[in-house]
Coordinates of C-alpha atoms in Angstrom, one line a residue:
M15 CA 98.7 136.7 88.8
S16 CA 99.3 135.0 85.5
A17 CA 97.2 131.9 84.8
L18 CA 99.0 128.6 84.5
E19 CA 97.6 125.4 83.0
P20 CA 96.9 122.5 85.4
I21 CA 99.8 120.6 83.9
E22 CA 102.2 123.5 84.4
I23 CA 100.9 123.7 88.0
G24 CA 101.6 120.0 88.4
I25 CA 105.2 120.4 87.2
V26 CA 105.9 123.3 89.5
I27 CA 104.4 121.7 92.5
S28 CA 106.2 118.4 91.8
C29 CA 109.6 120.1 91.4
A30 CA 109.0 121.9 94.7
M31 CA 108.2 118.7 96.4
V32 CA 111.4 117.0 95.1
V33 CA 113.4 120.0 96.5
L34 CA 111.8 119.5 99.9
V35 CA 112.6 115.8 99.9
V36 CA 116.2 116.4 98.9
L37 CA 116.5 119.1 101.6
G38 CA 115.5 116.4 104.1
M39 CA 111.8 116.7 104.7
R40 CA 110.1 113.3 105.2
V41 CA 108.4 112.1 102.0
A42 CA 105.0 111.7 103.7
F43 CA 104.9 115.4 104.8
A44 CA 106.5 116.8 101.7
A45 CA 103.9 114.9 99.5
A46 CA 101.0 115.9 101.6
M47 CA 102.1 119.5 101.7
A48 CA 102.6 119.5 97.9
G49 CA 99.3 117.8 97.3
I50 CA 97.2 120.3 99.4
T51 CA 99.1 123.3 98.0
G52 CA 98.6 122.1 94.5
L53 CA 94.9 121.4 95.0
I54 CA 94.3 124.9 96.4
W55 CA 96.3 126.4 93.5
I56 CA 94.3 124.5 90.8
F57 CA 90.9 125.3 92.4
W58 CA 91.7 128.9 92.9
A59 CA 93.1 129.2 89.3
K60 CA 89.7 128.0 88.1
K61 CA 88.2 131.1 89.7
G62 CA 90.7 133.4 88.1
Y63 CA 92.6 134.0 91.3
D64 CA 89.7 136.0 92.7
P65 CA 90.7 136.9 96.3
S66 CA 87.1 136.4 97.4
Q67 CA 87.2 132.8 96.1
F68 CA 90.4 131.8 97.9
T69 CA 88.5 130.5 101.0
W70 CA 86.3 128.5 98.7
A71 CA 89.4 126.9 97.0
L72 CA 90.9 126.2 100.4
T73 CA 87.7 124.5 101.6
I74 CA 87.3 122.3 98.5
A75 CA 91.0 121.4 98.6
A76 CA 90.7 120.4 102.3
K77 CA 87.6 118.3 101.7
T78 CA 89.2 116.6 98.7
A79 CA 92.4 115.9 100.5
G80 CA 90.6 114.8 103.7
Q81 CA 88.6 112.1 101.9
V82 CA 91.7 110.4 100.5
P83 CA 93.3 108.7 103.5
H84 CA 90.1 106.9 104.6
S85 CA 88.7 106.1 101.2
K86 CA 92.0 104.6 99.9
V87 CA 93.5 103.1 103.0
A88 CA 90.3 101.4 104.2
S89 CA 91.2 98.6 101.8
Q90 CA 91.2 94.9 102.8
A91 CA 94.4 94.5 100.7
L92 CA 96.4 96.9 102.8
S93 CA 95.6 94.9 105.9
L94 CA 98.1 92.4 104.5
I95 CA 100.9 94.7 105.5
P96 CA 100.8 94.4 109.3
T97 CA 100.1 90.7 109.2
F98 CA 103.2 90.1 107.0
I99 CA 105.4 92.3 109.2
M100 CA 104.1 90.6 112.3
I101 CA 105.0 87.1 110.9
G102 CA 108.6 88.2 110.6
Y103 CA 109.0 89.5 114.2
L104 CA 107.1 86.5 115.7
A105 CA 109.3 84.1 113.6
Y106 CA 112.4 85.6 115.3
H107 CA 111.0 84.9 118.8
A108 CA 110.0 81.4 117.7
G109 CA 113.7 80.7 117.0
L110 CA 113.0 80.1 113.3
T111 CA 115.7 82.6 112.1
R112 CA 118.5 80.9 114.0
A113 CA 117.3 77.5 112.8
L114 CA 117.4 78.8 109.2
F115 CA 120.9 80.1 109.5
E116 CA 122.2 77.0 111.2
A117 CA 120.7 74.8 108.5
A118 CA 122.1 77.0 105.7
K119 CA 125.5 77.0 107.4
R120 CA 125.7 73.2 107.6
W121 CA 124.5 72.8 104.0
V122 CA 126.6 75.4 102.1
G123 CA 129.2 76.4 104.7
W124 CA 131.8 74.3 102.9
M125 CA 131.8 76.6 99.9
P126 CA 134.2 79.5 99.5
G127 CA 132.7 82.3 101.5
G128 CA 130.4 79.7 103.0
L129 CA 129.0 81.7 105.9
G130 CA 128.3 84.6 103.5
V131 CA 126.4 82.3 101.2
A132 CA 124.6 80.8 104.2
T133 CA 123.5 84.3 105.3
V134 CA 122.1 85.1 101.8
F135 CA 120.1 81.8 101.7
A136 CA 118.9 82.2 105.3
T137 CA 117.7 85.7 104.7
A138 CA 115.9 84.5 101.5
G139 CA 114.2 81.8 103.6
F140 CA 113.2 84.2 106.3
A141 CA 112.0 86.6 103.6
A142 CA 109.4 84.0 102.7
V143 CA 107.6 84.6 106.1
S144 CA 108.6 88.3 106.6
G145 CA 107.2 91.2 104.6
A146 CA 109.8 93.7 105.9
S147 CA 113.4 94.0 104.7
V148 CA 114.3 96.2 107.7
A149 CA 113.2 93.4 110.1
T150 CA 115.2 90.8 108.2
S151 CA 118.4 92.9 108.3
A152 CA 117.9 93.6 112.0
V153 CA 117.4 90.0 112.9
F154 CA 120.4 88.6 110.9
A155 CA 122.7 91.4 112.1
R156 CA 122.3 89.8 115.5
I157 CA 122.7 86.2 114.3
A158 CA 125.0 86.1 111.3
I159 CA 127.5 88.9 111.8
P160 CA 128.9 87.4 115.1
E161 CA 129.4 84.0 113.4
M162 CA 131.2 85.6 110.4
L163 CA 133.5 87.8 112.6
K164 CA 134.3 84.8 114.8
I165 CA 136.0 82.9 111.9
G166 CA 137.8 86.0 110.4
Y167 CA 135.4 87.7 108.0
D168 CA 136.0 91.3 107.2
K169 CA 133.5 93.3 109.3
K170 CA 132.6 95.5 106.3
F171 CA 131.7 92.5 104.1
A172 CA 129.9 90.7 107.0
A173 CA 127.7 93.7 107.5
G174 CA 127.2 94.3 103.8
V175 CA 126.0 90.7 103.2
V176 CA 123.4 91.1 105.9
A177 CA 122.1 94.5 104.6
A178 CA 122.0 93.2 101.0
G179 CA 120.4 89.9 102.0
G180 CA 117.7 91.8 103.9
T181 CA 116.6 93.4 100.6
L182 CA 115.3 90.0 99.4
A183 CA 112.3 90.5 101.6
S184 CA 111.1 93.2 99.2
L185 CA 110.8 90.7 96.4
I186 CA 110.1 87.3 98.0
P187 CA 106.5 87.1 99.1
P188 CA 105.0 88.1 101.5
S189 CA 106.3 91.5 100.5
A190 CA 104.8 94.7 101.8
I191 CA 106.2 96.7 98.8
L192 CA 104.6 94.3 96.3
V193 CA 101.3 94.8 98.1
I194 CA 101.7 98.6 97.9
Y195 CA 102.6 98.4 94.2
A196 CA 99.5 96.2 93.5
I197 CA 97.2 98.7 95.3
I198 CA 98.6 101.8 93.6
V199 CA 98.3 100.3 90.0
E200 CA 95.1 98.5 90.8
Q201 CA 96.4 95.0 90.0
D202 CA 95.7 91.6 91.7
V203 CA 97.7 91.4 94.9
G204 CA 97.9 87.6 94.8
L205 CA 99.3 87.6 91.2
L206 CA 102.0 90.1 92.2
L207 CA 103.0 88.0 95.2
L208 CA 103.1 84.9 93.2
A209 CA 105.3 86.5 90.5
G210 CA 107.9 87.5 93.1
F211 CA 109.0 83.9 94.0
L212 CA 111.2 83.0 91.0
P213 CA 112.9 86.5 90.7
G214 CA 113.6 86.4 94.4
A215 CA 115.2 83.0 94.1
V216 CA 117.3 84.3 91.1
S217 CA 118.4 87.3 93.2
A218 CA 119.4 85.0 96.1
L219 CA 121.4 82.8 93.7
V220 CA 123.2 85.8 92.1
Y221 CA 124.0 87.2 95.6
G222 CA 125.4 83.8 96.6
G223 CA 127.4 83.4 93.4
L224 CA 128.9 86.9 94.0
V225 CA 130.0 85.9 97.5
V226 CA 131.7 82.7 96.1
I227 CA 133.5 84.7 93.4
L228 CA 134.7 87.3 95.9
A229 CA 136.0 84.5 98.2
L230 CA 137.8 82.8 95.3
T231 CA 139.3 86.1 94.1
F232 CA 140.6 87.5 97.4
S233 CA 142.7 85.5 99.8
N234 CA 141.4 85.1 103.4
F235 CA 138.1 86.6 102.3
G236 CA 135.8 84.1 103.8
P237 CA 137.1 80.7 105.1
P238 CA 134.7 77.8 104.5
V239 CA 133.1 76.0 107.4
S240 CA 133.3 72.2 107.2
G241 CA 133.1 69.1 109.4
Y242 CA 129.4 68.5 109.3
S243 CA 128.2 65.0 108.5
W244 CA 125.2 64.2 106.3
R245 CA 123.3 63.2 109.4
E246 CA 123.9 66.6 111.0
R247 CA 122.9 68.4 107.9
I248 CA 119.6 66.5 107.6
L249 CA 118.8 67.0 111.3
S250 CA 119.4 70.7 110.9
L251 CA 116.4 70.9 108.5
L252 CA 113.9 69.8 111.1
P253 CA 113.9 73.0 113.2
A254 CA 113.7 75.0 109.9
L255 CA 110.7 73.1 108.5
P256 CA 108.1 75.3 110.2
I257 CA 109.1 78.2 108.0
F258 CA 108.4 76.3 104.9
S259 CA 105.2 74.8 106.3
V260 CA 103.9 78.3 107.0
V261 CA 104.8 79.4 103.4
L262 CA 103.1 76.3 102.0
I263 CA 99.9 76.8 104.0
I264 CA 99.6 80.5 103.0
I265 CA 100.2 79.6 99.3
S266 CA 97.8 76.7 99.4
F267 CA 95.1 78.8 101.1
V268 CA 95.4 81.7 98.6
Y269 CA 96.0 79.7 95.3
N270 CA 94.2 76.4 96.0
P271 CA 96.6 73.8 94.5
F272 CA 93.7 71.5 93.8
G273 CA 92.1 73.9 91.3
G274 CA 88.9 75.9 91.4
D275 CA 88.3 79.0 93.5
A276 CA 90.8 80.1 96.1
W277 CA 90.1 79.1 99.6
G278 CA 90.5 82.7 100.8
T279 CA 92.1 86.1 100.2
P280 CA 95.8 87.0 100.6
T281 CA 94.7 88.9 103.7
E282 CA 93.1 85.9 105.3
G283 CA 96.1 83.8 104.3
G284 CA 98.5 86.3 106.0
A285 CA 96.3 86.2 109.1
I286 CA 96.4 82.4 109.2
G287 CA 100.2 82.5 108.8
A288 CA 100.6 85.0 111.6
F289 CA 98.5 82.9 113.9
I290 CA 100.5 79.8 113.1
V291 CA 103.8 81.5 113.8
F292 CA 102.4 83.0 117.0
C293 CA 101.5 79.5 118.2
M294 CA 105.0 78.3 117.3
A295 CA 106.5 81.2 119.3
L296 CA 104.4 80.3 122.3
L297 CA 105.5 76.7 122.1
K298 CA 109.1 77.9 122.0
G299 CA 108.6 79.8 125.3
M300 CA 107.9 83.3 124.1
R301 CA 107.3 85.6 127.1
W302 CA 105.0 88.6 127.3
A303 CA 107.9 91.0 127.0
E304 CA 108.9 89.4 123.7
L305 CA 105.3 89.4 122.4
K306 CA 105.0 93.1 123.4
S307 CA 108.2 93.9 121.6
A308 CA 107.0 92.1 118.4
L309 CA 103.7 93.9 118.5
L310 CA 105.2 97.3 119.1
E311 CA 107.8 96.9 116.3
T312 CA 105.0 95.7 114.0
A313 CA 102.9 98.8 114.9
K314 CA 105.8 101.2 114.4
L315 CA 106.7 99.9 111.0
T316 CA 103.1 99.7 109.9
V317 CA 102.3 103.3 111.0
M318 CA 105.4 104.5 109.2
I319 CA 104.3 102.8 106.0
F320 CA 100.7 104.0 106.3
T321 CA 101.8 107.6 107.0
V322 CA 103.8 107.6 103.8
I323 CA 100.8 106.2 102.0
W324 CA 98.4 108.8 103.4
G325 CA 100.7 111.7 102.5
V326 CA 101.4 110.5 99.0
L327 CA 97.8 109.7 98.2
I328 CA 96.9 113.4 98.7
Y329 CA 99.7 114.2 96.2
V330 CA 98.4 111.6 93.8
R331 CA 94.9 113.1 94.0
F332 CA 96.4 116.5 93.0
L333 CA 98.2 114.8 90.1
G334 CA 94.9 113.6 88.8
F335 CA 93.5 117.1 88.8
A336 CA 96.7 118.4 87.1
D337 CA 96.4 115.6 84.4
L338 CA 100.1 115.1 84.7
P339 CA 100.1 111.2 84.5
A340 CA 98.3 111.2 81.2
A341 CA 100.5 113.9 79.7
F342 CA 103.6 112.1 80.8
A343 CA 102.4 108.8 79.3
E344 CA 101.5 110.6 76.0
W345 CA 105.0 112.1 75.9
I346 CA 106.8 108.9 76.7
S347 CA 104.9 106.9 74.1
S348 CA 105.6 109.6 71.5
L349 CA 109.4 109.4 71.9
D350 CA 111.2 108.3 68.7
Q351 CA 113.2 105.5 70.2
S352 CA 112.9 101.9 71.2
P353 CA 110.4 101.2 74.0
W354 CA 113.1 98.9 75.5
L355 CA 115.6 101.8 75.7
T356 CA 112.9 104.0 77.3
L357 CA 112.2 101.3 79.8
V358 CA 115.9 100.9 80.7
L359 CA 116.2 104.7 81.1
I360 CA 113.2 104.7 83.5
L361 CA 114.9 102.0 85.6
L362 CA 118.1 103.9 85.6
A363 CA 116.2 107.0 86.8
Y364 CA 114.9 104.8 89.7
A365 CA 118.5 104.0 90.6
V366 CA 119.3 107.7 90.9
L367 CA 116.1 108.5 92.9
G368 CA 117.1 105.7 95.3
M369 CA 120.0 107.8 96.5
F370 CA 117.6 110.4 97.8
M371 CA 114.4 108.6 98.7
D372 CA 113.3 105.6 100.7
A373 CA 111.9 102.7 98.6
I374 CA 108.2 102.9 99.6
G375 CA 108.1 106.7 99.2
M376 CA 109.8 106.5 95.8
L377 CA 107.3 104.0 94.5
L378 CA 104.3 105.9 95.9
L379 CA 105.4 109.2 94.4
T380 CA 106.5 108.0 91.0
L381 CA 104.2 105.1 90.0
P382 CA 101.0 107.3 89.5
V383 CA 103.0 109.0 86.7
V384 CA 105.4 106.3 85.5
Y385 CA 103.1 103.3 85.4
P386 CA 100.6 104.7 82.8
A387 CA 103.7 105.7 80.7
V388 CA 105.1 102.1 80.8
M389 CA 101.7 100.7 80.0
A390 CA 101.4 103.1 77.1
L391 CA 104.8 102.0 75.8
N392 CA 103.6 98.4 75.7
G393 CA 100.4 99.4 73.8
G394 CA 97.9 100.0 76.6
E395 CA 96.4 98.0 79.4
S396 CA 94.0 96.1 77.0
V397 CA 96.7 95.2 74.4
G398 CA 97.2 91.6 73.4
A399 CA 100.6 90.0 73.5
A400 CA 100.9 89.9 69.7
D401 CA 100.4 93.6 69.3
S402 CA 102.5 94.7 72.3
A403 CA 106.0 96.2 72.4
F404 CA 107.3 93.9 75.1
G405 CA 105.6 90.7 73.9
M406 CA 103.0 90.4 76.7
N407 CA 99.5 91.5 77.4
G408 CA 98.6 94.4 79.6
T409 CA 98.1 92.4 82.8
L410 CA 101.3 90.5 82.5
C411 CA 103.2 93.7 81.6
A412 CA 101.9 95.3 84.8
V413 CA 103.2 92.3 86.8
W414 CA 106.6 92.2 85.0
F415 CA 107.1 96.0 85.5
G416 CA 106.1 95.6 89.1
I417 CA 108.8 93.1 89.8
L418 CA 111.4 95.2 87.9
V419 CA 110.6 98.4 89.8
V420 CA 110.5 96.6 93.2
K421 CA 113.9 95.1 92.4
M422 CA 115.1 98.7 91.7
A423 CA 113.5 99.8 95.0
E424 CA 115.7 97.2 96.7
L425 CA 118.7 99.3 95.7
C426 CA 117.3 102.2 97.8
L427 CA 117.7 100.1 100.9
I428 CA 121.5 99.8 100.5
T429 CA 122.3 102.9 98.5
P430 CA 124.1 105.8 100.2
P431 CA 123.3 108.3 101.7
I432 CA 120.0 107.0 103.1
G433 CA 120.0 103.2 102.6
L434 CA 117.7 102.2 105.4
N435 CA 119.0 98.6 105.8
C436 CA 122.6 99.9 106.2
F437 CA 121.5 102.2 109.1
V438 CA 119.6 99.3 110.7
V439 CA 122.6 97.0 110.6
A440 CA 124.9 99.8 112.0
G441 CA 122.3 100.5 114.7
V442 CA 122.3 96.8 115.8
R443 CA 126.1 96.6 115.6
P444 CA 127.6 99.8 117.2
D445 CA 131.1 98.4 116.5
I446 CA 130.4 98.8 112.7
S447 CA 130.0 102.3 111.3
V448 CA 127.3 103.0 108.7
Q449 CA 130.1 104.0 106.3
D450 CA 131.6 100.5 106.6
V451 CA 128.2 98.9 105.9
F452 CA 127.8 101.0 102.8
K453 CA 131.3 99.9 101.6
G454 CA 130.3 96.3 102.3
T455 CA 127.2 96.5 100.2
S456 CA 128.9 98.0 97.2
P457 CA 129.7 94.7 95.4
F458 CA 126.0 93.8 95.5
F459 CA 125.2 96.7 93.2
I460 CA 126.8 94.6 90.5
A461 CA 124.7 91.6 91.5
D462 CA 121.6 93.6 91.3
A463 CA 122.5 95.0 87.9
I464 CA 123.0 91.4 86.6
T465 CA 119.6 90.3 88.1
I466 CA 117.8 93.3 86.4
A467 CA 119.4 92.4 83.1
V468 CA 118.4 88.8 83.4
L469 CA 114.8 89.7 84.3
L470 CA 114.7 92.2 81.3
A471 CA 116.1 89.6 78.9
V472 CA 114.1 86.7 80.2
P473 CA 110.6 88.0 81.3
S474 CA 109.4 84.4 81.6
I475 CA 111.3 84.1 84.9
V476 CA 108.8 86.7 86.3
L477 CA 105.7 85.5 84.3
Y478 CA 106.0 81.7 84.5
L479 CA 104.0 81.3 87.7
P480 CA 101.4 84.1 86.9
R481 CA 100.8 82.4 83.5
L482 CA 100.1 79.1 85.3
L483 CA 97.5 80.8 87.5
L484 CA 95.9 82.8 84.7
G485 CA 95.9 79.9 82.2
P486 CA 96.1 80.2 78.4

C-alpha cells in the first residue's frame, strides 16, 4: 500500500465524509465514522501498514476517540445549552409567547404587513429567552399563522415569516449555536453572547423592513390591523414584561452593571433564568403534562445537539493528527488577493454548505479548519488592531467572525432542501406543505444578504458591546 502523508489522508477522509453527508447520513455518524477511520489510517501508516500492527492502530484509535466525548463535553459552558432551551419551552407554557405577539400586534399592526412585522418582532423578543430556533418556529407556527390567515395573508408568506423569524434565536442571546461556536474556538462565551444583541436587533429590523416593502409593493399582501387605543397598547406591555425582566436579570447577573467582577457564570445565569420562567409557568397554571412535555422536548433537542458534538469532536481530533487546519490556514493566508475577498468567499461557501447540512453540524465540521484560516488572514490571534487586516485585534476578530458565521448558519435553517425550521412549521401546520414554506422564506434570503453586508461593512455593530465590556 502506498504511503500517504497525514495531510493527504485528512483530505481523502474529509471528502469521503462530505459524500456520506450528501448521500443522507446524519452528520454525527458520518463525522464519527470518518474520524475513527482516519485515526486508524494515520496510526497504521506510521507503522508502514504492517498487518501485524493493524490491531495496535485500531486500539490506539479507539482509545483516542473514546476519550474525546467526555473530556470535551464535560464542560460547564456546554451546560448552558439545556438551560437556554428549557427557558424557551417553559416560556411558552407561561403564556409569554402569546403575550409578546399580542403586544407586537397592537404596537406595529397598523403598518403595511403589520401582522408579519409583529411576528418578526415577537420572535425576536422570544429569542431573547430561548436558545433554540426550532422551538421558536414551532411556537409561533401555532400562534401567529392562524392570526395572519384569518385576515387574508397568503399562507406561503405567513409560514415563511414564522420560519425566518425563528432563525433570530440563533443570533439573539441566549443562543445555543453561539455557545457551541465559543467552545469550539475557545473564546469567552459571555463575550459572544453579548455581541449577538445588536446584530440580532439589526436582523429583526431588516426582516421587518422587508415585510413592509413587500406589503407596499403587492396589493392585498398583508392588510394592517388597526383600532387599538394607546391605553390598550400600553396595557398589552404588562403581560410581556416578564420576558424582558428575565433577560435583564440574566444579563445583570453575568455582566454586573455596577462594575467589578461578574456575579456568576453564564451557566449560572441561564439556570436562574430557567428557574424564574419555571415559577412564572407555575403561577400561570402549568400542569404536570405540560411540564413533562417541556422537559422531554428540552431533552430531545439537547441530546440531538450533544450527539452531533460528540461525533464531530472525534473527527476534529483526527484533523489535529492530520495537521489539516494548520495547512489550510497557511494556504489561505498565502493567497494573492484581498483578505476581505477571501472572507466573502468563505461566507459564500457557508451559504452553499447550508443547502446540504444542518447549522450546528456545519459549524462543528468546518470551524476547526476555517477559524484558524480566518485568524491567520487577520494576522494571527495575538495581532493588534493597528497591524491587522480587518482593523481589529485577535479577540475581537474571533467575536466578529463568530457573529458572521452564525448569521450564515441561520440560512441553513430556511434553505432547501433540508431547512429545519421549514420542516418544523410544516409539521405544526399540516395544511401548509414544506414546499410552500420554502417559497415563503425565499424573500428573506435578500434580507439576510443585506444584513451580512451591513455587518461586514460596519463591524462596530457587532463589536460595540464587547468593547464596552473589555474596555480600552
